[in-house]
């Protein structure tokens, strides 16, 4: 195979805050020119041959990445691409990658390996990799060395430039690499192709300043930057106008929202919740992720007072042991965490909880795992994401000498998982006979006659005796058959 020449563009300059804000509109307009040009090209092809170019986008990782992919897809569709049925048939394949754990990284390399033979047969296929993994120089080097059939690599800070970058891959036999090592400015005006119109993700901030010692995110997503409250409210208003009923406010640590705003627009996360709650036509507000060190009483009071804010709190604790939390740089103790939960339970009746738990952090002992299990038993989470610690190059924890052997990690993981699953099953069983408000999202994948949606507590509820006109509406469902991971019920007429 002919090797490609590599064009490497690594940006190092920072633009001043004021300039960043003024530049945003121009930047979007500039990209729209590329979108139009590619659209014209694709329409020309369609008119000549009846063939429409297609894309296939695979997203790894968190809701932030999901949302970024929605924006990439929106740009692609504006350029005249249609969704392919499978990756192998697509003219353009995108991997929006995640760097948080090794597994997701290995999967990307595996998939890229698979695409090599397909691209040999179909050399016009374009392969794009973007997202958090690309912010790590050793990953870019690896791809440049071993996966030279990739056409375009870009990072998390310059997503809005995708049309221009894509255009630069046309008729060129080179890998284009455009990864910025600075915190991306907040570029407003990008539209996203949201998966559910009924529910939408809304970024309220980007990046993270916390540097938990295991976590790669501050290195891949950069420092914390908050969007202006006016921009957030405008976006939600326009979503609601288009039929959205529920928004999830997204950030790595939403509780520190507002810290980077100019004085004349500075508001806290609690105030933002109260402002969003005033939007007419919006039915539900969710948010994630919260950091226990930053969640203020005001946030709990806002949750209590705002009728649209759902009774659901995702509050990752990672580990129950205070000494391990210190080593993780989490800035709270086991007792601090439990006090927040106690306060939240007191102020908000029927509040549902979820969390992130990490097993196998360096130095973890069996007693530390007992502390983790103790928190699970005391809080009684409705759901929990349990992760096995994964060594991330460049993070302080990767250099710690007391790494836990894999077999011990797996045994402890199973122990915790058993407790977590037992408790979520018990919590679901409590819903038997109760009537819940459900936002209907669509027909169940398994059975067209069954509708599915979410309760305010974020439970998946499947129910019979409804009809498709209810999609997008709030209905009351009586729970008749609670399962471990969902609730089944009947529509209350
Ligand atoms: N290994 C395993 N899990 C991790 N997380 C973050 N970094 C790592 C890592 N190195 C988990 C944390 C975080 C969630 C999003 O991912 O639990 O809350
Ligand atoms: Fe990672 Fe910690 Fe920031 Fe969450 S708060 S993104 S775990 S560094």
mmCIF file with all atom_site columns, C-alpha atoms and ligand atoms in Angstrom, residues 208 210-212 214-215 217-218 252-253 291 318 330, ligand 2:
data_model
loop_
_atom_site.group_PDB
_atom_site.id
_atom_site.type_symbol
_atom_site.label_atom_id
_atom_site.label_alt_id
_atom_site.label_comp_id
_atom_site.label_asym_id
_atom_site.label_entity_id
_atom_site.label_seq_id
_atom_site.pdbx_PDB_ins_code
_atom_site.Cartn_x
_atom_site.Cartn_y
_atom_site.Cartn_z
_atom_site.occupancy
_atom_site.B_iso_or_equiv
_atom_site.pdbx_formal_charge
_atom_site.auth_seq_id
_atom_site.auth_comp_id
_atom_site.auth_asym_id
_atom_site.auth_atom_id
_atom_site.pdbx_PDB_model_num
ATOM   1  C  CA  . UNK A 1 208 ? -12.368 19.912 33.976 1.00 0.00 ? 208 UNK A CA  1
ATOM   2  C  CA  . UNK A 1 210 ? -10.049 18.672 39.081 1.00 0.00 ? 210 UNK A CA  1
ATOM   3  C  CA  . UNK A 1 211 ? -7.193  16.397 38.112 1.00 0.00 ? 211 UNK A CA  1
ATOM   4  C  CA  . UNK A 1 212 ? -8.410  13.295 39.909 1.00 0.00 ? 212 UNK A CA  1
ATOM   5  C  CA  . UNK A 1 214 ? -6.607  8.439  37.733 1.00 0.00 ? 214 UNK A CA  1
ATOM   6  C  CA  . UNK A 1 215 ? -8.365  10.577 35.141 1.00 0.00 ? 215 UNK A CA  1
ATOM   7  C  CA  . UNK A 1 217 ? -10.129 14.023 31.024 1.00 0.00 ? 217 UNK A CA  1
ATOM   8  C  CA  . UNK A 1 218 ? -8.396  17.248 32.179 1.00 0.00 ? 218 UNK A CA  1
ATOM   9  C  CA  . UNK A 1 252 ? -17.718 17.198 33.701 1.00 0.00 ? 252 UNK A CA  1
ATOM   10 C  CA  . UNK A 1 253 ? -18.512 18.999 36.949 1.00 0.00 ? 253 UNK A CA  1
ATOM   11 C  CA  . UNK A 1 291 ? -18.690 16.420 41.955 1.00 0.00 ? 291 UNK A CA  1
ATOM   12 C  CA  . UNK A 1 318 ? -15.536 6.500  43.240 1.00 0.00 ? 318 UNK A CA  1
ATOM   13 C  CA  . UNK A 1 330 ? -11.099 13.929 45.314 1.00 0.00 ? 330 UNK A CA  1
HETATM 14 FE FE1 . LIG B 2 .   ? -12.061 13.156 35.602 1.00 0.00 ? 2   LIG B FE1 1
HETATM 15 FE FE2 . LIG B 2 .   ? -12.239 13.905 38.164 1.00 0.00 ? 2   LIG B FE2 1
HETATM 16 FE FE3 . LIG B 2 .   ? -12.675 15.715 36.197 1.00 0.00 ? 2   LIG B FE3 1
HETATM 17 FE FE4 . LIG B 2 .   ? -14.470 13.758 36.627 1.00 0.00 ? 2   LIG B FE4 1
HETATM 18 S  S1  . LIG B 2 .   ? -13.909 15.403 38.070 1.00 0.00 ? 2   LIG B S1  1
HETATM 19 S  S2  . LIG B 2 .   ? -13.645 14.428 34.622 1.00 0.00 ? 2   LIG B S2  1
HETATM 20 S  S3  . LIG B 2 .   ? -13.175 12.051 37.242 1.00 0.00 ? 2   LIG B S3  1
HETATM 21 S  S4  . LIG B 2 .   ? -10.736 14.675 36.655 1.00 0.00 ? 2   LIG B S4  1
#
